[in-house]
């Protein structure tokens, strides 16, 4: 019986925590929609290329960060290995893109 | 016997059922390893596209990306995929609350949104081929474009089949410690598809429209 009351408390605690997380995820979603609209707006507004490109890339990087940390739970405990894998992947990805765009076909 | 049943029945699931078993933990770690590899795979396709996007060779019909891409369709596709990412978050929220029925409903909505995205992408490709003669073999730009965007589309198609298979296979089983990691990993895959799409609409379509 004592065990049941304990787990009940734990249930309540986790439930509140999951609700809180859900709230963050909905806010994240709203921000991603806003960022997407800004990105499309910048292109439709025909601003200068030198201004638009860096802003677009930053908006994309932030959106991807949101996906990883909030939607895919990388902000939670126990995600050291996932972070290591993704950051190694991003490191190799940047090298690959640099190599292909600067050396290989130029 | 009865203890075994207890562990698997949905009334007694632990907190975070997707990582409660060793098998679940291994699936979780292994899948992130896979996603790291996928990142590099897509990077090689992005790098190829960026290097070849202005290479038209001796193609008869050349349409540069500024004239080719229509932003309305891409915007709708982006919204569909982004929303499907949120609905799969809802599905996992209900999984963690051990509510199998609601999880299935949200996964179903995710599948519908993903299918709508894929339908629009097929229409887009059809439109390019028939109205602009922009095909896989028309130029290096065409090859790089269809390889990159088509590979992402194939990931969407695979993700849809994966989630549908999981839903049918486990429809009568309910949620347990054996299938919770499977649903969780499939939702991670679905989010990753959206991650790749964020870069596709930015680098291919938006930057391509600017020039």
Short mmCIF file of C-alpha atoms in Angstrom, two decimals:
data_model
loop_
_atom_site.label_atom_id
_atom_site.label_comp_id
_atom_site.label_asym_id
_atom_site.label_seq_id
_atom_site.Cartn_x
_atom_site.Cartn_y
_atom_site.Cartn_z
CA UNK A 1 0.00 0.00 0.00
CA UNK A 2 2.78 2.37 0.99
CA UNK A 3 4.38 1.65 -2.35
CA UNK A 4 1.18 2.66 -4.15
CA UNK A 5 0.99 6.07 -2.47
CA UNK A 6 4.61 6.66 -3.35
CA UNK A 7 4.13 5.86 -6.99
CA UNK A 8 1.03 8.05 -6.98
CA UNK A 9 3.11 11.00 -5.89
CA UNK A 10 5.68 10.18 -8.51
CA UNK A 11 2.92 9.95 -11.13
CA UNK A 12 1.64 13.40 -10.23
CA UNK A 13 5.15 14.81 -10.35
CA UNK A 14 5.87 13.33 -13.77
CA UNK A 15 2.50 14.37 -15.10
CA UNK A 16 3.11 18.00 -14.13
CA UNK A 17 6.59 17.81 -15.62
CA UNK A 18 5.26 16.40 -18.91
CA UNK A 19 2.63 19.15 -19.04
CA UNK A 20 5.35 21.76 -18.57
CA UNK A 21 7.39 20.18 -21.36
CA UNK A 22 4.35 20.15 -23.64
CA UNK A 23 3.95 23.88 -23.06
CA UNK A 24 7.57 24.46 -24.10
CA UNK A 25 7.07 22.35 -27.20
CA UNK A 26 4.00 24.32 -28.28
CA UNK A 27 5.90 27.60 -27.79
CA UNK A 28 8.76 26.10 -29.82
CA UNK A 29 6.32 25.20 -32.59
CA UNK A 30 4.89 28.73 -32.65
CA UNK A 31 8.40 30.21 -32.88
CA UNK A 32 9.30 27.85 -35.72
CA UNK A 33 6.21 28.97 -37.65
CA UNK A 34 7.20 32.60 -37.09
CA UNK A 35 10.79 31.94 -38.23
CA UNK A 36 9.55 30.17 -41.34
CA UNK A 37 7.28 33.08 -42.22
CA UNK A 38 10.16 35.55 -41.68
CA UNK A 39 12.41 33.43 -43.93
CA UNK A 40 9.85 33.35 -46.76
CA UNK A 41 9.10 37.04 -46.21
CA UNK A 42 12.76 37.97 -46.61
CA UNK A 43 12.91 36.23 -49.98
CA UNK A 44 9.59 37.63 -51.22
CA UNK A 45 10.67 41.12 -50.07
CA UNK A 46 13.72 40.86 -52.37
CA UNK A 47 16.25 42.21 -49.93
CA UNK A 48 19.97 42.25 -50.65
CA UNK A 49 21.55 38.82 -51.10
CA UNK A 50 24.39 39.55 -48.71
CA UNK A 51 21.87 40.33 -46.00
CA UNK A 52 19.32 37.60 -46.75
CA UNK A 53 21.65 34.57 -46.99
CA UNK A 54 23.24 34.79 -43.52
CA UNK A 55 19.86 35.55 -41.89
CA UNK A 56 18.24 32.57 -43.65
CA UNK A 57 21.02 30.25 -42.48
CA UNK A 58 20.80 31.50 -38.90
CA UNK A 59 17.00 31.04 -38.91
CA UNK A 60 17.44 27.49 -40.24
CA UNK A 61 20.09 26.66 -37.64
CA UNK A 62 17.90 27.93 -34.80
CA UNK A 63 14.92 25.93 -36.08
CA UNK A 64 17.02 22.78 -36.24
CA UNK A 65 18.25 23.44 -32.70
CA UNK A 66 14.63 23.71 -31.57
CA UNK A 67 13.84 20.38 -33.24
CA UNK A 68 16.75 18.61 -31.59
CA UNK A 69 16.49 20.11 -28.11
CA UNK A 70 12.73 20.37 -27.65
CA UNK A 71 10.98 18.05 -30.12
CA UNK A 72 13.60 15.30 -29.90
CA UNK A 73 14.18 15.85 -26.15
CA UNK A 74 17.94 16.49 -26.37
CA UNK A 75 17.55 19.02 -23.54
CA UNK A 76 16.69 16.10 -21.20
CA UNK A 77 19.13 14.28 -18.97
CA UNK A 78 20.77 11.19 -20.42
CA UNK A 79 21.25 12.69 -23.87
CA UNK A 80 25.03 13.04 -23.78
CA UNK A 81 25.52 10.25 -26.30
CA UNK A 82 22.89 11.61 -28.74
CA UNK A 83 24.53 15.05 -28.48
CA UNK A 84 27.95 13.52 -29.19
CA UNK A 85 26.57 11.67 -32.24
CA UNK A 86 24.73 14.67 -33.68
CA UNK A 87 27.59 17.13 -33.11
CA UNK A 88 30.09 14.69 -34.66
CA UNK A 89 27.68 14.33 -37.56
CA UNK A 90 27.39 18.11 -37.93
CA UNK A 91 31.18 18.46 -37.80
CA UNK A 92 31.66 15.89 -40.59
CA UNK A 93 28.74 17.47 -42.47
CA UNK A 94 30.36 20.92 -42.46
CA UNK A 95 33.67 19.45 -43.67
CA UNK A 96 31.87 17.56 -46.44
CA UNK A 97 29.96 20.60 -47.65
CA UNK A 98 33.08 22.79 -47.53
CA UNK A 99 35.08 20.24 -49.49
CA UNK A 100 32.42 19.73 -52.15
CA UNK A 101 31.70 23.42 -52.65
CA UNK A 102 35.27 24.78 -52.54
CA UNK A 103 37.65 22.13 -53.86
CA UNK A 104 36.06 19.27 -55.72
CA UNK A 105 34.20 20.88 -58.62
CA UNK A 106 35.75 24.31 -58.74
CA UNK B 1 4.03 -16.02 -15.35
CA UNK B 2 1.88 -13.35 -13.73
CA UNK B 3 4.88 -11.12 -13.01
CA UNK B 4 5.83 -11.31 -16.64
CA UNK B 5 2.34 -10.24 -17.66
CA UNK B 6 2.45 -7.38 -15.16
CA UNK B 7 5.58 -5.93 -16.66
CA UNK B 8 4.11 -5.93 -20.14
CA UNK B 9 0.60 -4.73 -19.33
CA UNK B 10 -0.16 -1.09 -19.93
CA UNK B 11 -1.51 -0.35 -16.44
CA UNK B 12 1.88 -0.81 -14.85
CA UNK B 13 4.18 0.92 -17.28
CA UNK B 14 7.06 2.82 -15.73
CA UNK B 15 7.94 6.44 -16.32
CA UNK B 16 9.53 6.77 -19.79
CA UNK B 17 8.56 3.29 -21.04
CA UNK B 18 10.73 3.77 -24.13
CA UNK B 19 13.93 3.59 -22.08
CA UNK B 20 12.86 1.21 -19.31
CA UNK B 21 14.39 -1.93 -20.85
CA UNK B 22 17.93 -2.62 -21.99
CA UNK B 23 16.60 -3.26 -25.49
CA UNK B 24 14.84 0.09 -25.43
CA UNK B 25 17.99 1.89 -24.29
CA UNK B 26 20.02 0.20 -27.01
CA UNK B 27 17.48 1.17 -29.66
CA UNK B 28 17.61 4.75 -28.41
CA UNK B 29 21.43 4.96 -28.52
CA UNK B 30 21.72 3.07 -31.80
CA UNK B 31 19.17 5.30 -33.44
CA UNK B 32 20.99 8.49 -32.52
CA UNK B 33 24.17 6.93 -33.93
CA UNK B 34 22.24 6.32 -37.15
CA UNK B 35 20.99 9.92 -37.20
CA UNK B 36 24.58 11.18 -36.92
CA UNK B 37 25.39 9.15 -40.02
CA UNK B 38 22.30 10.43 -41.82
CA UNK B 39 23.47 13.98 -41.14
CA UNK B 40 26.70 13.32 -43.05
CA UNK B 41 24.83 11.49 -45.82
CA UNK B 42 22.55 14.45 -46.43
CA UNK B 43 25.52 16.83 -46.17
CA UNK B 44 27.17 15.07 -49.11
CA UNK B 45 23.98 15.54 -51.15
CA UNK B 46 23.70 19.20 -50.10
CA UNK B 47 27.37 19.78 -50.98
CA UNK B 48 26.85 18.19 -54.39
CA UNK B 49 23.77 20.30 -55.02
CA UNK B 50 25.51 23.54 -54.00
CA UNK B 51 28.47 22.76 -56.25
CA UNK B 52 26.35 21.85 -59.29
CA UNK B 53 23.30 24.11 -59.01
CA UNK B 54 24.51 26.43 -61.76
CA UNK B 55 25.78 23.71 -64.09
CA UNK B 56 23.49 23.35 -67.07
CA UNK B 57 25.98 21.97 -69.59
CA UNK B 58 24.62 21.83 -73.12
CA UNK B 59 21.02 21.31 -72.04
CA UNK B 60 18.40 22.42 -74.56
CA UNK B 61 15.84 23.66 -72.09
CA UNK B 62 17.44 25.42 -69.18
CA UNK B 63 15.38 27.03 -66.48
CA UNK B 64 17.43 28.57 -63.68
CA UNK B 65 16.21 27.98 -60.16
CA UNK B 66 14.87 31.55 -59.83
CA UNK B 67 12.25 30.89 -62.51
CA UNK B 68 11.69 27.24 -61.70
CA UNK B 69 10.76 27.29 -58.02
CA UNK B 70 7.35 28.42 -56.83
CA UNK B 71 7.38 29.49 -53.20
CA UNK B 72 3.63 29.02 -52.52
CA UNK B 73 3.79 25.25 -52.84
CA UNK B 74 7.01 25.02 -50.84
CA UNK B 75 5.47 27.14 -48.08
CA UNK B 76 2.45 24.83 -47.82
CA UNK B 77 4.71 21.76 -47.81
CA UNK B 78 6.85 23.31 -45.05
CA UNK B 79 3.81 24.02 -42.90
CA UNK B 80 2.47 20.48 -43.41
CA UNK B 81 5.74 18.86 -42.37
CA UNK B 82 6.29 21.23 -39.45
CA UNK B 83 2.77 20.53 -38.15
CA UNK B 84 3.29 16.79 -38.54
CA UNK B 85 6.38 17.17 -36.37
CA UNK B 86 4.22 18.71 -33.63
CA UNK B 87 1.54 16.02 -33.93
CA UNK B 88 4.18 13.34 -33.46
CA UNK B 89 5.30 15.23 -30.32
CA UNK B 90 1.68 14.97 -29.13
CA UNK B 91 1.75 11.24 -29.88
CA UNK B 92 4.85 10.78 -27.72
CA UNK B 93 3.29 12.90 -24.97
CA UNK B 94 0.38 10.46 -24.81
CA UNK B 95 2.77 7.49 -24.98
CA UNK B 96 4.53 8.79 -21.88
CA UNK B 97 1.12 9.11 -20.20
CA UNK B 98 0.43 5.49 -21.25
CA UNK B 99 -2.58 6.50 -23.31
CA UNK B 100 -2.37 4.16 -26.28
CA UNK B 101 -5.55 5.28 -28.05
CA UNK B 102 -4.66 8.97 -28.10
CA UNK B 103 -1.13 8.11 -29.22
CA UNK B 104 -2.56 6.17 -32.17
CA UNK B 105 -4.89 9.05 -33.10
CA UNK B 106 -2.01 11.56 -33.17
CA UNK B 107 0.22 9.15 -35.09
CA UNK B 108 -2.63 8.79 -37.60
CA UNK B 109 -2.78 12.58 -38.02
CA UNK B 110 1.01 12.63 -38.46
CA UNK B 111 0.74 10.04 -41.22
CA UNK B 112 -2.01 12.03 -42.99
CA UNK B 113 0.04 15.24 -42.91
CA UNK B 114 3.12 13.37 -44.14
CA UNK B 115 1.12 11.80 -46.97
CA UNK B 116 -0.19 15.25 -47.98
CA UNK B 117 3.41 16.52 -48.05
CA UNK B 118 4.49 13.62 -50.23
CA UNK B 119 1.55 14.12 -52.58
CA UNK B 120 2.49 17.78 -53.08
CA UNK B 121 6.12 16.83 -53.70
CA UNK B 122 5.10 14.34 -56.38
CA UNK B 123 2.91 17.02 -57.97
CA UNK B 124 5.86 19.46 -57.83
CA UNK B 125 8.20 17.03 -59.60
CA UNK B 126 5.53 16.24 -62.20
CA UNK B 127 5.07 19.97 -62.82
CA UNK B 128 8.82 20.53 -63.30
CA UNK B 129 9.17 17.62 -65.71
CA UNK B 130 6.14 18.46 -67.85
CA UNK B 131 6.23 22.25 -67.92
CA UNK B 132 9.91 23.03 -67.66
CA UNK B 133 11.61 19.86 -69.01
CA UNK B 134 13.56 19.88 -65.79
CA UNK B 135 14.41 16.19 -65.43
CA UNK B 136 16.97 14.00 -63.70
CA UNK B 137 19.05 13.78 -66.87
CA UNK B 138 18.51 17.27 -68.35
CA UNK B 139 21.49 18.84 -66.55
CA UNK B 140 23.84 18.47 -63.59
CA UNK B 141 21.54 20.87 -61.76
CA UNK B 142 18.62 18.52 -62.43
CA UNK B 143 20.52 15.44 -61.24
CA UNK B 144 21.69 17.12 -58.04
CA UNK B 145 18.24 18.60 -57.36
CA UNK B 146 16.28 15.37 -57.78
CA UNK B 147 18.86 13.35 -55.87
CA UNK B 148 18.76 15.67 -52.85
CA UNK B 149 15.04 16.47 -52.74
CA UNK B 150 14.04 12.99 -53.95
CA UNK B 151 16.18 11.35 -51.28
CA UNK B 152 14.37 13.39 -48.66
CA UNK B 153 11.04 12.44 -50.25
CA UNK B 154 12.07 8.77 -50.09
CA UNK B 155 12.79 9.26 -46.37
CA UNK B 156 9.28 10.66 -45.92
CA UNK B 157 7.80 7.68 -47.80
CA UNK B 158 9.84 5.26 -45.70
CA UNK B 159 8.84 7.04 -42.48
CA UNK B 160 5.16 6.81 -43.45
CA UNK B 161 5.43 3.08 -44.16
CA UNK B 162 7.33 2.57 -40.90
CA UNK B 163 4.75 4.37 -38.74
CA UNK B 164 1.81 2.72 -40.53
CA UNK B 165 3.41 -0.72 -40.08
CA UNK B 166 3.97 -0.08 -36.36
CA UNK B 167 0.37 1.11 -35.94
CA UNK B 168 -1.12 -1.94 -37.69
CA UNK B 169 1.23 -4.41 -36.04
CA UNK B 170 0.51 -3.13 -32.53
CA UNK B 171 -3.13 -2.07 -32.96
CA UNK B 172 -4.50 -4.86 -30.76
CA UNK B 173 -1.52 -5.23 -28.46
CA UNK B 174 -1.74 -1.89 -26.75
CA UNK B 175 1.30 -0.12 -25.39
CA UNK B 176 3.95 -2.20 -23.63
CA UNK B 177 7.64 -2.13 -22.84
CA UNK B 178 8.39 -4.05 -26.02
CA UNK B 179 6.81 -1.63 -28.50
CA UNK B 180 7.20 1.70 -26.68
CA UNK B 181 10.85 2.09 -27.86
CA UNK B 182 9.74 1.30 -31.41
CA UNK B 183 7.18 4.11 -31.42
CA UNK B 184 9.67 6.49 -29.80
CA UNK B 185 12.42 5.78 -32.33
CA UNK B 186 10.00 6.17 -35.25
CA UNK B 187 9.00 9.60 -33.90
CA UNK B 188 12.68 10.61 -33.67
CA UNK B 189 13.07 9.63 -37.32
CA UNK B 190 10.06 11.75 -38.22
CA UNK B 191 11.54 14.81 -36.47
CA UNK B 192 14.83 14.25 -38.27
CA UNK B 193 12.99 14.32 -41.61
CA UNK B 194 11.73 17.76 -40.65
CA UNK B 195 15.27 18.84 -39.67
CA UNK B 196 16.49 17.96 -43.17
CA UNK B 197 13.52 19.71 -44.76
CA UNK B 198 14.32 22.95 -42.89
CA UNK B 199 17.67 23.01 -44.71
CA UNK B 200 16.13 21.99 -48.03
CA UNK B 201 13.59 24.81 -48.06
CA UNK B 202 16.26 27.25 -46.90
CA UNK B 203 19.22 26.23 -49.08
CA UNK B 204 17.48 24.86 -52.18
CA UNK B 205 14.26 26.85 -52.50
CA UNK B 206 14.72 30.16 -50.68
CA UNK B 207 18.37 30.70 -51.60
CA UNK B 208 17.66 29.35 -55.08
CA UNK B 209 14.90 31.92 -55.48
CA UNK B 210 17.24 34.76 -54.49
CA UNK B 211 19.90 33.46 -56.86
#
